[in-house]
GROMACS .gro file of N, CA and C in nm:
model
  519
    1UNK      N    1   0.084  -0.119   0.000
    1UNK     CA    2   0.000   0.000   0.000
    1UNK      C    3   0.088   0.125   0.000
    2UNK      N    4   0.053   0.218  -0.085
    2UNK     CA    5   0.129   0.342  -0.096
    2UNK      C    6   0.106   0.429   0.028
    3UNK      N    7   0.213   0.490   0.080
    3UNK     CA    8   0.197   0.576   0.199
    3UNK      C    9   0.115   0.700   0.166
    4UNK      N   10   0.056   0.755   0.267
    4UNK     CA   11  -0.021   0.877   0.249
    4UNK      C   12   0.071   0.997   0.263
    5UNK      N   13   0.070   1.081   0.162
    5UNK     CA   14   0.148   1.203   0.165
    5UNK      C   15   0.053   1.321   0.150
    6UNK      N   16   0.092   1.432   0.208
    6UNK     CA   17   0.012   1.553   0.191
    6UNK      C   18   0.022   1.599   0.046
    7UNK      N   19  -0.065   1.690   0.008
    7UNK     CA   20  -0.062   1.745  -0.128
    7UNK      C   21   0.075   1.810  -0.155
    8UNK      N   22   0.126   1.881  -0.058
    8UNK     CA   23   0.256   1.947  -0.073
    8UNK      C   24   0.368   1.844  -0.088
    9UNK      N   25   0.364   1.738  -0.007
    9UNK     CA   26   0.465   1.632  -0.019
    9UNK      C   27   0.456   1.565  -0.156
   10UNK      N   28   0.336   1.546  -0.207
   10UNK     CA   29   0.319   1.487  -0.339
   10UNK      C   30   0.382   1.577  -0.447
   11UNK      N   31   0.365   1.708  -0.431
   11UNK     CA   32   0.424   1.802  -0.527
   11UNK      C   33   0.577   1.797  -0.520
   12UNK      N   34   0.632   1.784  -0.400
   12UNK     CA   35   0.777   1.772  -0.386
   12UNK      C   36   0.826   1.643  -0.450
   13UNK      N   37   0.751   1.536  -0.430
   13UNK     CA   38   0.791   1.408  -0.489
   13UNK      C   39   0.783   1.417  -0.641
   14UNK      N   40   0.686   1.487  -0.693
   14UNK     CA   41   0.674   1.506  -0.837
   14UNK      C   42   0.801   1.573  -0.892
   15UNK      N   43   0.851   1.671  -0.821
   15UNK     CA   44   0.972   1.739  -0.865
   15UNK      C   45   1.093   1.645  -0.861
   16UNK      N   46   1.100   1.558  -0.761
   16UNK     CA   47   1.207   1.459  -0.756
   16UNK      C   48   1.200   1.368  -0.878
   17UNK      N   49   1.078   1.330  -0.917
   17UNK     CA   50   1.062   1.245  -1.036
   17UNK      C   51   1.106   1.318  -1.164
   18UNK      N   52   1.084   1.448  -1.170
   18UNK     CA   53   1.131   1.523  -1.288
   18UNK      C   54   1.283   1.510  -1.301
   19UNK      N   55   1.352   1.517  -1.188
   19UNK     CA   56   1.498   1.505  -1.191
   19UNK      C   57   1.540   1.362  -1.226
   20UNK      N   58   1.462   1.264  -1.184
   20UNK     CA   59   1.492   1.125  -1.221
   20UNK      C   60   1.479   1.106  -1.372
   21UNK      N   61   1.378   1.168  -1.431
   21UNK     CA   62   1.361   1.161  -1.577
   21UNK      C   63   1.477   1.230  -1.649
   22UNK      N   64   1.525   1.341  -1.593
   22UNK     CA   65   1.642   1.409  -1.650
   22UNK      C   66   1.764   1.317  -1.644
   23UNK      N   67   1.779   1.245  -1.534
   23UNK     CA   68   1.892   1.153  -1.521
   23UNK      C   69   1.884   1.044  -1.627
   24UNK      N   70   1.766   0.988  -1.647
   24UNK     CA   71   1.749   0.884  -1.748
   24UNK      C   72   1.785   0.937  -1.887
   25UNK      N   73   1.739   1.058  -1.918
   25UNK     CA   74   1.770   1.119  -2.048
   25UNK      C   75   1.920   1.142  -2.066
   26UNK      N   76   1.992   1.161  -1.954
   26UNK     CA   77   2.137   1.184  -1.958
   26UNK      C   78   2.216   1.054  -1.943
   27UNK      N   79   2.148   0.940  -1.952
   27UNK     CA   80   2.210   0.807  -1.939
   27UNK      C   81   2.273   0.786  -1.802
   28UNK      N   82   2.206   0.835  -1.700
   28UNK     CA   83   2.245   0.813  -1.561
   28UNK      C   84   2.141   0.724  -1.496
   29UNK      N   85   2.178   0.658  -1.388
   29UNK     CA   86   2.079   0.582  -1.311
   29UNK      C   87   1.972   0.683  -1.271
   30UNK      N   88   1.845   0.655  -1.304
   30UNK     CA   89   1.739   0.755  -1.286
   30UNK      C   90   1.693   0.771  -1.142
   31UNK      N   91   1.770   0.847  -1.068
   31UNK     CA   92   1.734   0.883  -0.931
   31UNK      C   93   1.730   1.034  -0.925
   32UNK      N   94   1.618   1.087  -0.877
   32UNK     CA   95   1.602   1.230  -0.859
   32UNK      C   96   1.576   1.260  -0.713
   33UNK      N   97   1.617   1.379  -0.670
   33UNK     CA   98   1.610   1.411  -0.527
   33UNK      C   99   1.591   1.562  -0.510
   34UNK      N  100   1.515   1.599  -0.408
   34UNK     CA  101   1.509   1.740  -0.366
   34UNK      C  102   1.519   1.745  -0.214
   35UNK      N  103   1.575   1.853  -0.164
   35UNK     CA  104   1.584   1.880  -0.021
   35UNK      C  105   1.494   2.001   0.007
   36UNK      N  106   1.406   1.986   0.103
   36UNK     CA  107   1.310   2.091   0.138
   36UNK      C  108   1.338   2.138   0.280
   37UNK      N  109   1.350   2.269   0.296
   37UNK     CA  110   1.376   2.328   0.427
   37UNK      C  111   1.245   2.374   0.490
   38UNK      N  112   1.223   2.335   0.613
   38UNK     CA  113   1.103   2.375   0.690
   38UNK      C  114   0.972   2.344   0.617
   39UNK      N  115   0.969   2.237   0.544
   39UNK     CA  116   0.847   2.189   0.476
   39UNK      C  117   0.795   2.283   0.370
   40UNK      N  118   0.872   2.385   0.333
   40UNK     CA  119   0.819   2.483   0.239
   40UNK      C  120   0.913   2.519   0.124
   41UNK      N  121   1.041   2.532   0.150
   41UNK     CA  122   1.133   2.587   0.050
   41UNK      C  123   1.228   2.480  -0.003
   42UNK      N  124   1.225   2.460  -0.135
   42UNK     CA  125   1.322   2.369  -0.196
   42UNK      C  126   1.457   2.440  -0.192
   43UNK      N  127   1.551   2.375  -0.127
   43UNK     CA  128   1.682   2.436  -0.105
   43UNK      C  129   1.790   2.370  -0.191
   44UNK      N  130   1.761   2.248  -0.237
   44UNK     CA  131   1.856   2.177  -0.322
   44UNK      C  132   1.780   2.076  -0.407
   45UNK      N  133   1.833   2.049  -0.525
   45UNK     CA  134   1.771   1.949  -0.611
   45UNK      C  135   1.881   1.886  -0.696
   46UNK      N  136   1.856   1.765  -0.737
   46UNK     CA  137   1.958   1.701  -0.818
   46UNK      C  138   1.919   1.563  -0.866
   47UNK      N  139   2.014   1.505  -0.934
   47UNK     CA  140   2.000   1.372  -0.990
   47UNK      C  141   2.137   1.307  -0.985
   48UNK      N  142   2.141   1.180  -1.015
   48UNK     CA  143   2.270   1.113  -1.023
   48UNK      C  144   2.353   1.175  -1.135
   49UNK      N  145   2.483   1.192  -1.109
   49UNK     CA  146   2.576   1.241  -1.211
   49UNK      C  147   2.703   1.156  -1.212
   50UNK      N  148   2.688   1.030  -1.179
   50UNK     CA  149   2.802   0.937  -1.169
   50UNK      C  150   2.872   0.922  -1.304
   51UNK      N  151   2.799   0.895  -1.409
   51UNK     CA  152   2.859   0.875  -1.541
   51UNK      C  153   2.917   1.005  -1.596
   52UNK      N  154   2.841   1.111  -1.579
   52UNK     CA  155   2.882   1.242  -1.628
   52UNK      C  156   3.015   1.287  -1.565
   53UNK      N  157   3.029   1.267  -1.435
   53UNK     CA  158   3.148   1.313  -1.364
   53UNK      C  159   3.255   1.206  -1.351
   54UNK      N  160   3.219   1.082  -1.385
   54UNK     CA  161   3.308   0.967  -1.367
   54UNK      C  162   3.354   0.956  -1.221
   55UNK      N  163   3.257   0.982  -1.132
   55UNK     CA  164   3.281   0.977  -0.988
   55UNK      C  165   3.166   0.898  -0.926
   56UNK      N  166   3.198   0.780  -0.874
   56UNK     CA  167   3.096   0.688  -0.823
   56UNK      C  168   3.019   0.741  -0.704
   57UNK      N  169   3.065   0.848  -0.641
   57UNK     CA  170   2.995   0.902  -0.524
   57UNK      C  171   2.893   1.011  -0.559
   58UNK      N  172   2.880   1.046  -0.684
   58UNK     CA  173   2.793   1.157  -0.722
   58UNK      C  174   2.648   1.114  -0.737
   59UNK      N  175   2.594   1.062  -0.626
   59UNK     CA  176   2.453   1.025  -0.621
   59UNK      C  177   2.370   1.152  -0.600
   60UNK      N  178   2.243   1.144  -0.632
   60UNK     CA  179   2.154   1.259  -0.621
   60UNK      C  180   2.158   1.321  -0.481
   61UNK      N  181   2.154   1.235  -0.378
   61UNK     CA  182   2.153   1.285  -0.241
   61UNK      C  183   2.283   1.358  -0.206
   62UNK      N  184   2.395   1.304  -0.250
   62UNK     CA  185   2.525   1.366  -0.221
   62UNK      C  186   2.536   1.501  -0.292
   63UNK      N  187   2.486   1.507  -0.415
   63UNK     CA  188   2.485   1.634  -0.487
   63UNK      C  189   2.402   1.739  -0.412
   64UNK      N  190   2.289   1.696  -0.356
   64UNK     CA  191   2.204   1.788  -0.279
   64UNK      C  192   2.271   1.829  -0.148
   65UNK      N  193   2.336   1.736  -0.082
   65UNK     CA  194   2.407   1.769   0.042
   65UNK      C  195   2.510   1.878   0.015
   66UNK      N  196   2.581   1.865  -0.096
   66UNK     CA  197   2.682   1.964  -0.132
   66UNK      C  198   2.618   2.101  -0.156
   67UNK      N  199   2.503   2.104  -0.222
   67UNK     CA  200   2.434   2.231  -0.247
   67UNK      C  201   2.393   2.298  -0.116
   68UNK      N  202   2.340   2.219  -0.023
   68UNK     CA  203   2.297   2.275   0.106
   68UNK      C  204   2.418   2.326   0.184
   69UNK      N  205   2.526   2.252   0.179
   69UNK     CA  206   2.648   2.295   0.247
   69UNK      C  207   2.695   2.428   0.191
   70UNK      N  208   2.697   2.442   0.060
   70UNK     CA  209   2.736   2.569  -0.003
   70UNK      C  210   2.640   2.681   0.035
   71UNK      N  211   2.510   2.651   0.036
   71UNK     CA  212   2.408   2.750   0.073
   71UNK      C  213   2.431   2.801   0.216
   72UNK      N  214   2.456   2.708   0.307
   72UNK     CA  215   2.477   2.746   0.447
   72UNK      C  216   2.604   2.830   0.463
   73UNK      N  217   2.710   2.793   0.394
   73UNK     CA  218   2.836   2.870   0.402
   73UNK      C  219   2.816   3.010   0.345
   74UNK      N  220   2.751   3.019   0.230
   74UNK     CA  221   2.728   3.147   0.165
   74UNK      C  222   2.642   3.239   0.251
   75UNK      N  223   2.545   3.182   0.321
   75UNK     CA  224   2.451   3.260   0.402
   75UNK      C  225   2.484   3.259   0.551
   76UNK      N  226   2.603   3.210   0.585
   76UNK     CA  227   2.651   3.208   0.723
   76UNK      C  228   2.549   3.145   0.819
   77UNK      N  229   2.499   3.026   0.778
   77UNK     CA  230   2.400   2.953   0.858
   77UNK      C  231   2.466   2.835   0.928
   78UNK      N  232   2.411   2.796   1.041
   78UNK     CA  233   2.461   2.681   1.115
   78UNK      C  234   2.422   2.554   1.040
   79UNK      N  235   2.520   2.489   0.983
   79UNK     CA  236   2.499   2.372   0.899
   79UNK      C  237   2.427   2.261   0.974
   80UNK      N  238   2.471   2.230   1.093
   80UNK     CA  239   2.413   2.120   1.170
   80UNK      C  240   2.265   2.146   1.201
   81UNK      N  241   2.233   2.267   1.243
   81UNK     CA  242   2.094   2.301   1.272
   81UNK      C  243   2.008   2.306   1.145
   82UNK      N  244   2.066   2.355   1.038
   82UNK     CA  245   1.993   2.367   0.913
   82UNK      C  246   1.951   2.229   0.861
   83UNK      N  247   2.044   2.133   0.863
   83UNK     CA  248   2.011   1.999   0.813
   83UNK      C  249   1.901   1.932   0.895
   84UNK      N  250   1.888   1.965   1.020
   84UNK     CA  251   1.782   1.907   1.105
   84UNK      C  252   1.643   1.953   1.060
   85UNK      N  253   1.638   2.056   0.976
   85UNK     CA  254   1.511   2.109   0.926
   85UNK      C  255   1.488   2.072   0.779
   86UNK      N  256   1.562   1.972   0.732
   86UNK     CA  257   1.554   1.929   0.591
   86UNK      C  258   1.471   1.802   0.579
   87UNK      N  259   1.380   1.803   0.481
   87UNK     CA  260   1.308   1.682   0.440
   87UNK      C  261   1.361   1.645   0.302
   88UNK      N  262   1.394   1.517   0.287
   88UNK     CA  263   1.450   1.467   0.162
   88UNK      C  264   1.341   1.391   0.087
   89UNK      N  265   1.326   1.421  -0.041
   89UNK     CA  266   1.233   1.349  -0.129
   89UNK      C  267   1.319   1.290  -0.240
   90UNK      N  268   1.319   1.156  -0.249
   90UNK     CA  269   1.405   1.088  -0.344
   90UNK      C  270   1.328   0.972  -0.406
   91UNK      N  271   1.350   0.948  -0.534
   91UNK     CA  272   1.269   0.851  -0.607
   91UNK      C  273   1.303   0.706  -0.573
   92UNK      N  274   1.424   0.681  -0.524
   92UNK     CA  275   1.467   0.545  -0.489
   92UNK      C  276   1.523   0.549  -0.347
   93UNK      N  277   1.497   0.444  -0.271
   93UNK     CA  278   1.554   0.431  -0.137
   93UNK      C  279   1.703   0.464  -0.140
   94UNK      N  280   1.750   0.552  -0.053
   94UNK     CA  281   1.892   0.586  -0.054
   94UNK      C  282   1.981   0.462  -0.029
   95UNK      N  283   2.094   0.461  -0.098
   95UNK     CA  284   2.189   0.351  -0.081
   95UNK      C  285   2.252   0.361   0.059
   96UNK      N  286   2.330   0.263   0.091
   96UNK     CA  287   2.395   0.257   0.223
   96UNK      C  288   2.478   0.382   0.247
   97UNK      N  289   2.555   0.426   0.148
   97UNK     CA  290   2.639   0.546   0.162
   97UNK      C  291   2.553   0.669   0.189
   98UNK      N  292   2.450   0.687   0.106
   98UNK     CA  293   2.369   0.809   0.116
   98UNK      C  294   2.285   0.814   0.242
   99UNK      N  295   2.225   0.701   0.278
   99UNK     CA  296   2.140   0.703   0.397
   99UNK      C  297   2.224   0.727   0.522
  100UNK      N  298   2.346   0.673   0.524
  100UNK     CA  299   2.433   0.699   0.639
  100UNK      C  300   2.468   0.847   0.647
  101UNK      N  301   2.496   0.909   0.533
  101UNK     CA  302   2.526   1.053   0.532
  101UNK      C  303   2.405   1.133   0.581
  102UNK      N  304   2.285   1.096   0.534
  102UNK     CA  305   2.163   1.168   0.575
  102UNK      C  306   2.135   1.149   0.724
  103UNK      N  307   2.157   1.027   0.774
  103UNK     CA  308   2.140   1.002   0.917
  103UNK      C  309   2.241   1.084   0.997
  104UNK      N  310   2.365   1.086   0.950
  104UNK     CA  311   2.471   1.160   1.021
  104UNK      C  312   2.439   1.309   1.027
  105UNK      N  313   2.377   1.360   0.921
  105UNK     CA  314   2.338   1.502   0.918
  105UNK      C  315   2.210   1.528   0.995
  106UNK      N  316   2.145   1.421   1.038
  106UNK     CA  317   2.021   1.428   1.117
  106UNK      C  318   1.909   1.500   1.043
  107UNK      N  319   1.894   1.469   0.911
  107UNK     CA  320   1.781   1.529   0.840
  107UNK      C  321   1.651   1.487   0.909
  108UNK      N  322   1.552   1.570   0.896
  108UNK     CA  323   1.425   1.545   0.965
  108UNK      C  324   1.353   1.422   0.911
  109UNK      N  325   1.346   1.412   0.776
  109UNK     CA  326   1.273   1.299   0.718
  109UNK      C  327   1.325   1.265   0.578
  110UNK      N  328   1.294   1.142   0.538
  110UNK     CA  329   1.325   1.095   0.404
  110UNK      C  330   1.199   1.028   0.349
  111UNK      N  331   1.155   1.075   0.233
  111UNK     CA  332   1.042   1.013   0.163
  111UNK      C  333   1.100   0.956   0.034
  112UNK      N  334   1.081   0.825   0.011
  112UNK     CA  335   1.138   0.766  -0.110
  112UNK      C  336   1.033   0.687  -0.187
  113UNK      N  337   1.066   0.662  -0.313
  113UNK     CA  338   0.979   0.586  -0.402
  113UNK      C  339   0.995   0.437  -0.379
  114UNK      N  340   1.071   0.372  -0.467
  114UNK     CA  341   1.086   0.226  -0.458
  114UNK      C  342   1.203   0.186  -0.369
  115UNK      N  343   1.197   0.062  -0.324
  115UNK     CA  344   1.308   0.005  -0.249
  115UNK      C  345   1.427  -0.013  -0.343
  116UNK      N  346   1.545  -0.016  -0.284
  116UNK     CA  347   1.669  -0.035  -0.357
  116UNK      C  348   1.721  -0.174  -0.321
  117UNK      N  349   1.683  -0.274  -0.401
  117UNK     CA  350   1.714  -0.414  -0.371
  117UNK      C  351   1.861  -0.449  -0.388
  118UNK      N  352   1.938  -0.359  -0.445
  118UNK     CA  353   2.082  -0.386  -0.465
  118UNK      C  354   2.169  -0.320  -0.360
  119UNK      N  355   2.136  -0.195  -0.326
  119UNK     CA  356   2.225  -0.118  -0.240
  119UNK      C  357   2.152  -0.044  -0.127
  120UNK      N  358   2.026  -0.075  -0.103
  120UNK     CA  359   1.944   0.002  -0.011
  120UNK      C  360   1.993   0.007   0.132
  121UNK      N  361   1.988   0.126   0.188
  121UNK     CA  362   2.031   0.149   0.325
  121UNK      C  363   1.933   0.103   0.431
  122UNK      N  364   1.823   0.043   0.388
  122UNK     CA  365   1.731  -0.026   0.478
  122UNK      C  366   1.706  -0.167   0.427
  123UNK      N  367   1.691  -0.181   0.296
  123UNK     CA  368   1.654  -0.308   0.235
  123UNK      C  369   1.769  -0.409   0.237
  124UNK      N  370   1.888  -0.367   0.196
  124UNK     CA  371   2.003  -0.457   0.187
  124UNK      C  372   2.075  -0.466   0.322
  125UNK      N  373   2.097  -0.351   0.382
  125UNK     CA  374   2.162  -0.344   0.513
  125UNK      C  375   2.095  -0.231   0.589
  126UNK      N  376   2.034  -0.262   0.700
  126UNK     CA  377   1.960  -0.162   0.777
  126UNK      C  378   2.057  -0.075   0.857
  127UNK      N  379   2.102   0.032   0.794
  127UNK     CA  380   2.196   0.123   0.857
  127UNK      C  381   2.136   0.181   0.986
  128UNK      N  382   2.006   0.209   0.982
  128UNK     CA  383   1.940   0.266   1.099
  128UNK      C  384   1.950   0.179   1.223
  129UNK      N  385   1.952   0.047   1.205
  129UNK     CA  386   1.965  -0.044   1.319
  129UNK      C  387   2.101  -0.029   1.387
  130UNK      N  388   2.198   0.020   1.312
  130UNK     CA  389   2.333   0.039   1.367
  130UNK      C  390   2.350   0.177   1.429
  131UNK      N  391   2.292   0.280   1.366
  131UNK     CA  392   2.319   0.417   1.411
  131UNK      C  393   2.202   0.480   1.487
  132UNK      N  394   2.087   0.416   1.489
  132UNK     CA  395   1.969   0.463   1.562
  132UNK      C  396   1.937   0.610   1.534
  133UNK      N  397   1.900   0.639   1.408
  133UNK     CA  398   1.873   0.778   1.370
  133UNK      C  399   1.741   0.831   1.425
  134UNK      N  400   1.730   0.963   1.423
  134UNK     CA  401   1.606   1.030   1.462
  134UNK      C  402   1.520   1.058   1.338
  135UNK      N  403   1.574   1.032   1.223
  135UNK     CA  404   1.510   1.063   1.095
  135UNK      C  405   1.386   0.977   1.072
  136UNK      N  406   1.276   1.040   1.034
  136UNK     CA  407   1.152   0.971   0.998
  136UNK      C  408   1.163   0.927   0.853
  137UNK      N  409   1.123   0.803   0.824
  137UNK     CA  410   1.130   0.752   0.687
  137UNK      C  411   0.994   0.703   0.642
  138UNK      N  412   0.955   0.746   0.521
  138UNK     CA  413   0.834   0.697   0.454
  138UNK      C  414   0.877   0.642   0.320
  139UNK      N  415   0.847   0.517   0.292
  139UNK     CA  416   0.887   0.458   0.165
  139UNK      C  417   0.768   0.405   0.088
  140UNK      N  418   0.788   0.390  -0.041
  140UNK     CA  419   0.688   0.327  -0.125
  140UNK      C  420   0.601   0.421  -0.203
  141UNK      N  421   0.631   0.551  -0.204
  141UNK     CA  422   0.548   0.645  -0.278
  141UNK      C  423   0.584   0.641  -0.426
  142UNK      N  424   0.487   0.606  -0.511
  142UNK     CA  425   0.506   0.592  -0.656
  142UNK      C  426   0.616   0.491  -0.686
  143UNK      N  427   0.619   0.385  -0.606
  143UNK     CA  428   0.724   0.283  -0.616
  143UNK      C  429   0.729   0.218  -0.753
  144UNK      N  430   0.613   0.186  -0.809
  144UNK     CA  431   0.611   0.120  -0.939
  144UNK      C  432   0.670   0.209  -1.048
  145UNK      N  433   0.636   0.335  -1.044
  145UNK     CA  434   0.690   0.430  -1.142
  145UNK      C  435   0.842   0.443  -1.127
  146UNK      N  436   0.889   0.451  -1.004
  146UNK     CA  437   1.034   0.461  -0.980
  146UNK      C  438   1.105   0.335  -1.029
  147UNK      N  439   1.046   0.220  -1.003
  147UNK     CA  440   1.106   0.094  -1.048
  147UNK      C  441   1.106   0.085  -1.200
  148UNK      N  442   1.000   0.133  -1.264
  148UNK     CA  443   0.994   0.132  -1.410
  148UNK      C  444   1.106   0.216  -1.471
  149UNK      N  445   1.138   0.330  -1.408
  149UNK     CA  446   1.250   0.412  -1.456
  149UNK      C  447   1.381   0.336  -1.446
  150UNK      N  448   1.401   0.267  -1.334
  150UNK     CA  449   1.524   0.187  -1.318
  150UNK      C  450   1.531   0.076  -1.423
  151UNK      N  451   1.420   0.008  -1.444
  151UNK     CA  452   1.417  -0.100  -1.544
  151UNK      C  453   1.449  -0.046  -1.683
  152UNK      N  454   1.395   0.070  -1.714
  152UNK     CA  455   1.421   0.132  -1.844
  152UNK      C  456   1.571   0.159  -1.861
  153UNK      N  457   1.634   0.210  -1.757
  153UNK     CA  458   1.778   0.237  -1.763
  153UNK      C  459   1.857   0.108  -1.782
  154UNK      N  460   1.824   0.006  -1.705
  154UNK     CA  461   1.902  -0.117  -1.708
  154UNK      C  462   1.874  -0.202  -1.832
  155UNK      N  463   1.769  -0.169  -1.909
  155UNK     CA  464   1.747  -0.235  -2.037
  155UNK      C  465   1.856  -0.196  -2.136
  156UNK      N  466   1.902  -0.073  -2.124
  156UNK     CA  467   2.006  -0.022  -2.213
  156UNK      C  468   2.143  -0.061  -2.163
  157UNK      N  469   2.243  -0.007  -2.226
  157UNK     CA  470   2.380  -0.033  -2.187
  157UNK      C  471   2.433   0.091  -2.118
  158UNK      N  472   2.492   0.074  -2.003
  158UNK     CA  473   2.552   0.184  -1.932
  158UNK      C  474   2.679   0.225  -2.007
  159UNK      N  475   2.683   0.345  -2.064
  159UNK     CA  476   2.798   0.385  -2.145
  159UNK      C  477   2.928   0.398  -2.064
  160UNK      N  478   2.917   0.409  -1.934
  160UNK     CA  479   3.036   0.425  -1.851
  160UNK      C  480   3.078   0.296  -1.781
  161UNK      N  481   3.006   0.187  -1.806
  161UNK     CA  482   3.042   0.061  -1.743
  161UNK      C  483   3.172   0.009  -1.804
  162UNK      N  484   3.256  -0.054  -1.721
  162UNK     CA  485   3.380  -0.110  -1.777
  162UNK      C  486   3.348  -0.225  -1.871
  163UNK      N  487   3.439  -0.256  -1.962
  163UNK     CA  488   3.415  -0.367  -2.054
  163UNK      C  489   3.402  -0.499  -1.978
  164UNK      N  490   3.324  -0.588  -2.032
  164UNK     CA  491   3.303  -0.718  -1.971
  164UNK      C  492   3.431  -0.798  -1.972
  165UNK      N  493   3.452  -0.875  -1.866
  165UNK     CA  494   3.570  -0.961  -1.858
  165UNK      C  495   3.529  -1.108  -1.866
  166UNK      N  496   3.411  -1.132  -1.920
  166UNK     CA  497   3.361  -1.267  -1.935
  166UNK      C  498   3.440  -1.338  -2.044
  167UNK      N  499   3.486  -1.459  -2.014
  167UNK     CA  500   3.562  -1.536  -2.113
  167UNK      C  501   3.465  -1.602  -2.212
  168UNK      N  502   3.497  -1.590  -2.337
  168UNK     CA  503   3.418  -1.653  -2.442
  168UNK      C  504   3.512  -1.746  -2.519
  169UNK      N  505   3.483  -1.876  -2.511
  169UNK     CA  506   3.565  -1.977  -2.582
  169UNK      C  507   3.713  -1.959  -2.557
  170UNK      N  508   3.748  -1.942  -2.432
  170UNK     CA  509   3.889  -1.935  -2.395
  170UNK      C  510   3.953  -1.799  -2.412
  171UNK      N  511   3.880  -1.698  -2.462
  171UNK     CA  512   3.937  -1.565  -2.481
  171UNK      C  513   3.865  -1.467  -2.391
  172UNK      N  514   3.938  -1.367  -2.344
  172UNK     CA  515   3.875  -1.258  -2.269
  172UNK      C  516   3.818  -1.159  -2.368
  173UNK      N  517   3.700  -1.106  -2.332
  173UNK     CA  518   3.641  -1.004  -2.418
  173UNK      C  519   3.625  -0.876  -2.343
   0.00000   0.00000   0.00000
């Protein structure tokens, strides 16, 4: 059953999906994310840029964390307090790396689309069981749509994937 979100939360999630579609169009894993401050102001937005930057850590959430950090420095705001007032809307369950970063920053909440059966920070390894975060998590919003975007991406060939090392008839390819 899909979680109940307010109209405003649904609109924020819609914007995260727009960024996921942009990622897919750019041949990136289609994950979109926005960070909302005090339930009203979008303060950061992004998508995966791993292939574009050739940096495996450039997930949508990390890109948004960097934007918020820059915003706080530019505006002389207390970073730790500011992140406690952030709600994260992301189309796919954050991976182990990203969810740990979000927990460490003590974001207020995370709303995600589909589960991440490969790298999920709750599904594959429950990071929260180790770090006991205060962060509220709601998952499963538009999960089928988020999963369909992932399937669409993985139907194609990742242009930045290393060449296969599978042996064919005694030869490496």
